[in-house]
GROMACS .gro file of C-alpha atoms in nm:
model
  236
    1UNK     CA    1  -6.394  -0.616  15.907
    2UNK     CA    2  -6.375  -0.412  16.226
    3UNK     CA    3  -6.627  -0.143  16.317
    4UNK     CA    4  -6.537   0.187  16.150
    5UNK     CA    5  -6.642   0.549  16.204
    6UNK     CA    6  -6.617   0.855  15.982
    7UNK     CA    7  -6.588   1.203  16.129
    8UNK     CA    8  -6.750   1.483  15.927
    9UNK     CA    9  -6.605   1.825  16.005
   10UNK     CA   10  -6.625   2.190  15.903
   11UNK     CA   11  -6.265   2.293  15.959
   12UNK     CA   12  -6.183   2.662  15.998
   13UNK     CA   13  -5.875   2.881  15.961
   14UNK     CA   14  -5.814   2.840  16.337
   15UNK     CA   15  -5.597   2.535  16.389
   16UNK     CA   16  -5.646   2.514  16.767
   17UNK     CA   17  -6.025   2.509  16.724
   18UNK     CA   18  -6.001   2.238  16.459
   19UNK     CA   19  -5.786   2.021  16.685
   20UNK     CA   20  -6.034   2.056  16.972
   21UNK     CA   21  -6.330   1.974  16.749
   22UNK     CA   22  -6.155   1.679  16.588
   23UNK     CA   23  -6.058   1.536  16.926
   24UNK     CA   24  -6.413   1.561  17.059
   25UNK     CA   25  -6.554   1.386  16.752
   26UNK     CA   26  -6.288   1.114  16.754
   27UNK     CA   27  -6.364   1.044  17.120
   28UNK     CA   28  -6.735   1.023  17.038
   29UNK     CA   29  -6.664   0.780  16.754
   30UNK     CA   30  -6.435   0.563  16.964
   31UNK     CA   31  -6.699   0.546  17.238
   32UNK     CA   32  -6.926   0.361  16.993
   33UNK     CA   33  -6.670   0.082  16.968
   34UNK     CA   34  -6.505   0.186  16.641
   35UNK     CA   35  -6.161   0.033  16.592
   36UNK     CA   36  -6.083   0.264  16.297
   37UNK     CA   37  -6.176   0.632  16.285
   38UNK     CA   38  -6.119   0.857  15.982
   39UNK     CA   39  -6.132   1.237  15.965
   40UNK     CA   40  -6.164   1.449  15.646
   41UNK     CA   41  -5.914   1.613  15.415
   42UNK     CA   42  -5.735   1.915  15.568
   43UNK     CA   43  -5.858   1.832  15.915
   44UNK     CA   44  -5.600   2.058  16.077
   45UNK     CA   45  -5.679   2.379  15.887
   46UNK     CA   46  -5.903   2.496  15.602
   47UNK     CA   47  -5.711   2.801  15.481
   48UNK     CA   48  -5.755   2.899  15.114
   49UNK     CA   49  -5.489   3.173  15.124
   50UNK     CA   50  -5.146   3.026  15.043
   51UNK     CA   51  -4.939   3.281  15.231
   52UNK     CA   52  -5.152   3.265  15.546
   53UNK     CA   53  -5.141   2.886  15.527
   54UNK     CA   54  -4.763   2.884  15.497
   55UNK     CA   55  -4.735   3.118  15.796
   56UNK     CA   56  -4.926   2.892  16.036
   57UNK     CA   57  -4.847   2.533  15.938
   58UNK     CA   58  -4.558   2.332  16.077
   59UNK     CA   59  -4.352   2.029  15.985
   60UNK     CA   60  -4.533   1.700  16.036
   61UNK     CA   61  -4.367   1.623  16.371
   62UNK     CA   62  -4.465   1.964  16.511
   63UNK     CA   63  -4.820   1.987  16.379
   64UNK     CA   64  -5.068   2.019  16.670
   65UNK     CA   65  -5.323   1.780  16.520
   66UNK     CA   66  -5.059   1.519  16.438
   67UNK     CA   67  -4.924   1.530  16.793
   68UNK     CA   68  -5.273   1.513  16.942
   69UNK     CA   69  -5.381   1.226  16.717
   70UNK     CA   70  -5.073   1.021  16.809
   71UNK     CA   71  -5.166   1.053  17.176
   72UNK     CA   72  -5.537   0.989  17.108
   73UNK     CA   73  -5.475   0.672  16.908
   74UNK     CA   74  -5.269   0.537  17.196
   75UNK     CA   75  -5.514   0.645  17.466
   76UNK     CA   76  -5.822   0.512  17.285
   77UNK     CA   77  -5.641   0.208  17.141
   78UNK     CA   78  -5.773   0.265  16.790
   79UNK     CA   79  -5.640   0.304  16.439
   80UNK     CA   80  -5.684   0.676  16.379
   81UNK     CA   81  -5.667   0.809  16.024
   82UNK     CA   82  -5.601   1.180  15.989
   83UNK     CA   83  -5.766   1.212  15.648
   84UNK     CA   84  -5.515   1.479  15.561
   85UNK     CA   85  -5.319   1.760  15.718
   86UNK     CA   86  -5.145   2.054  15.555
   87UNK     CA   87  -4.781   2.035  15.666
   88UNK     CA   88  -4.444   2.166  15.556
   89UNK     CA   89  -4.265   1.908  15.345
   90UNK     CA   90  -3.894   1.833  15.376
   91UNK     CA   91  -3.816   2.052  15.074
   92UNK     CA   92  -4.001   2.351  15.222
   93UNK     CA   93  -4.311   2.314  15.007
   94UNK     CA   94  -4.656   2.226  15.145
   95UNK     CA   95  -4.783   1.869  15.148
   96UNK     CA   96  -5.146   1.754  15.166
   97UNK     CA   97  -5.070   1.444  15.372
   98UNK     CA   98  -5.278   1.153  15.496
   99UNK     CA   99  -5.155   0.979  15.813
  100UNK     CA  100  -5.264   0.652  15.972
  101UNK     CA  101  -5.182   0.602  16.341
  102UNK     CA  102  -5.171   0.259  16.505
  103UNK     CA  103  -5.305   0.197  16.858
  104UNK     CA  104  -4.952   0.249  16.993
  105UNK     CA  105  -4.958   0.605  16.857
  106UNK     CA  106  -4.703   0.542  16.584
  107UNK     CA  107  -4.759   0.643  16.222
  108UNK     CA  108  -4.789   0.327  16.011
  109UNK     CA  109  -4.871   0.492  15.676
  110UNK     CA  110  -4.831   0.835  15.521
  111UNK     CA  111  -4.953   0.939  15.178
  112UNK     CA  112  -4.920   1.272  14.996
  113UNK     CA  113  -5.206   1.359  14.759
  114UNK     CA  114  -5.099   1.281  14.402
  115UNK     CA  115  -5.371   1.445  14.192
  116UNK     CA  116  -5.413   1.815  14.272
  117UNK     CA  117  -5.744   1.994  14.217
  118UNK     CA  118  -5.693   2.254  13.943
  119UNK     CA  119  -6.030   2.346  13.794
  120UNK     CA  120  -6.260   2.628  13.684
  121UNK     CA  121  -6.622   2.554  13.774
  122UNK     CA  122  -6.926   2.670  13.573
  123UNK     CA  123  -7.038   2.890  13.865
  124UNK     CA  124  -6.719   3.097  13.840
  125UNK     CA  125  -6.528   2.935  14.126
  126UNK     CA  126  -6.165   2.852  14.053
  127UNK     CA  127  -5.929   2.621  14.238
  128UNK     CA  128  -5.552   2.582  14.191
  129UNK     CA  129  -5.419   2.338  14.447
  130UNK     CA  130  -5.095   2.312  14.251
  131UNK     CA  131  -5.024   2.676  14.337
  132UNK     CA  132  -5.015   2.580  14.705
  133UNK     CA  133  -4.934   2.211  14.739
  134UNK     CA  134  -4.659   1.987  14.609
  135UNK     CA  135  -4.798   1.667  14.454
  136UNK     CA  136  -4.717   1.328  14.599
  137UNK     CA  137  -4.551   1.067  14.381
  138UNK     CA  138  -4.622   0.732  14.546
  139UNK     CA  139  -4.932   0.523  14.610
  140UNK     CA  140  -4.941   0.389  14.967
  141UNK     CA  141  -5.109   0.074  15.097
  142UNK     CA  142  -5.177   0.074  15.472
  143UNK     CA  143  -5.172  -0.281  15.610
  144UNK     CA  144  -5.392  -0.289  15.920
  145UNK     CA  145  -5.484  -0.603  16.118
  146UNK     CA  146  -5.838  -0.605  15.978
  147UNK     CA  147  -5.784  -0.479  15.621
  148UNK     CA  148  -5.544  -0.342  15.363
  149UNK     CA  149  -5.632   0.022  15.289
  150UNK     CA  150  -5.548   0.200  14.966
  151UNK     CA  151  -5.494   0.565  15.055
  152UNK     CA  152  -5.645   0.840  14.840
  153UNK     CA  153  -5.740   1.202  14.905
  154UNK     CA  154  -6.041   1.375  14.747
  155UNK     CA  155  -5.962   1.451  14.379
  156UNK     CA  156  -5.765   1.124  14.357
  157UNK     CA  157  -6.098   0.942  14.341
  158UNK     CA  158  -6.150   1.070  13.985
  159UNK     CA  159  -5.855   0.861  13.863
  160UNK     CA  160  -5.952   0.492  13.838
  161UNK     CA  161  -5.597   0.372  13.774
  162UNK     CA  162  -5.495   0.461  14.129
  163UNK     CA  163  -5.789   0.270  14.278
  164UNK     CA  164  -5.726  -0.026  14.048
  165UNK     CA  165  -5.358  -0.032  14.144
  166UNK     CA  166  -5.460  -0.061  14.508
  167UNK     CA  167  -5.705  -0.341  14.432
  168UNK     CA  168  -5.438  -0.529  14.237
  169UNK     CA  169  -5.206  -0.489  14.537
  170UNK     CA  170  -5.462  -0.655  14.764
  171UNK     CA  171  -5.653  -0.361  14.910
  172UNK     CA  172  -6.003  -0.446  15.030
  173UNK     CA  173  -6.076  -0.085  15.130
  174UNK     CA  174  -6.027   0.248  14.955
  175UNK     CA  175  -5.988   0.524  15.213
  176UNK     CA  176  -6.059   0.855  15.043
  177UNK     CA  177  -6.110   1.146  15.286
  178UNK     CA  178  -6.227   1.456  15.103
  179UNK     CA  179  -6.331   1.819  15.089
  180UNK     CA  180  -6.546   1.822  14.774
  181UNK     CA  181  -6.697   2.149  14.655
  182UNK     CA  182  -7.075   2.175  14.655
  183UNK     CA  183  -7.113   2.191  14.272
  184UNK     CA  184  -6.882   1.894  14.207
  185UNK     CA  185  -7.032   1.703  14.497
  186UNK     CA  186  -7.388   1.747  14.376
  187UNK     CA  187  -7.289   1.637  14.027
  188UNK     CA  188  -7.039   1.358  14.086
  189UNK     CA  189  -6.979   1.259  14.451
  190UNK     CA  190  -7.196   0.950  14.487
  191UNK     CA  191  -7.145   0.817  14.135
  192UNK     CA  192  -6.764   0.848  14.154
  193UNK     CA  193  -6.733   0.672  14.487
  194UNK     CA  194  -6.983   0.400  14.399
  195UNK     CA  195  -6.799   0.343  14.070
  196UNK     CA  196  -6.465   0.301  14.248
  197UNK     CA  197  -6.623   0.051  14.488
  198UNK     CA  198  -6.788  -0.153  14.211
  199UNK     CA  199  -6.495  -0.164  13.970
  200UNK     CA  200  -6.242  -0.264  14.239
  201UNK     CA  201  -6.467  -0.483  14.455
  202UNK     CA  202  -6.362  -0.275  14.755
  203UNK     CA  203  -6.529  -0.098  15.042
  204UNK     CA  204  -6.497   0.281  15.020
  205UNK     CA  205  -6.463   0.493  15.334
  206UNK     CA  206  -6.472   0.867  15.289
  207UNK     CA  207  -6.494   1.121  15.571
  208UNK     CA  208  -6.581   1.461  15.429
  209UNK     CA  209  -6.568   1.828  15.509
  210UNK     CA  210  -6.919   1.971  15.503
  211UNK     CA  211  -7.060   2.322  15.536
  212UNK     CA  212  -6.960   2.686  15.499
  213UNK     CA  213  -6.599   2.769  15.579
  214UNK     CA  214  -6.402   3.083  15.660
  215UNK     CA  215  -6.320   3.274  15.342
  216UNK     CA  216  -6.647   3.198  15.164
  217UNK     CA  217  -6.579   2.841  15.048
  218UNK     CA  218  -6.834   2.565  15.103
  219UNK     CA  219  -6.791   2.188  15.103
  220UNK     CA  220  -7.040   1.915  15.017
  221UNK     CA  221  -7.024   1.680  15.316
  222UNK     CA  222  -7.206   1.346  15.271
  223UNK     CA  223  -6.944   1.123  15.433
  224UNK     CA  224  -6.999   0.772  15.298
  225UNK     CA  225  -6.941   0.404  15.365
  226UNK     CA  226  -6.994   0.206  15.043
  227UNK     CA  227  -6.993  -0.171  14.995
  228UNK     CA  228  -6.810  -0.353  14.712
  229UNK     CA  229  -7.155  -0.391  14.549
  230UNK     CA  230  -7.182  -0.012  14.534
  231UNK     CA  231  -7.445   0.009  14.807
  232UNK     CA  232  -7.434   0.310  15.038
  233UNK     CA  233  -7.418   0.153  15.385
  234UNK     CA  234  -7.395   0.479  15.580
  235UNK     CA  235  -7.415   0.849  15.492
  236UNK     CA  236  -7.385   1.168  15.696
   0.00000   0.00000   0.00000
């Protein structure tokens, strides 16, 4: 398999700042010789307020991070995986969408998050992704020259059937960019991802959001590369 790199971010409510930060980190990763670079879930904007989010996002083709990543993939001659971006879907709703760019800058795979994070945590925090995002309906396998990637996003990793479907379709890698909360990350992050690797015999690559964000939310971080044996090969 080719050399890979995971970009850990702390995205804000300022899209322009996120694009600048993401570009700098992608360039740093590519400079190490990585042929595949992955960024976290919601790389373009971490905005918990639905109405503010709707006011600033664009359709996929007009999103600043999408446009920049297309150019970057071509310039750096890498496969660049925008872990996910919040974009306006064709029906006017909001999609949490993962995009894989080839070295020619073209999108070769797009996946909308299927399982949305609706949960009440013991510490009083509540999340209702379904109030903001439209769920995806289709699993997507990205066929790259060095591997077949099964595309997941964050909460998807809790559903083994999706990972197993990818393995049965020939995926050797599960790509699961994320923005786990701190409580769920401390309790479940490593065991979930190691379990998916072991049960499918796949590598797991997961770039994560990590740190304190605008609006008072915090994410767990701990971006991981995991072997099919369940061994953590790299961790941020």
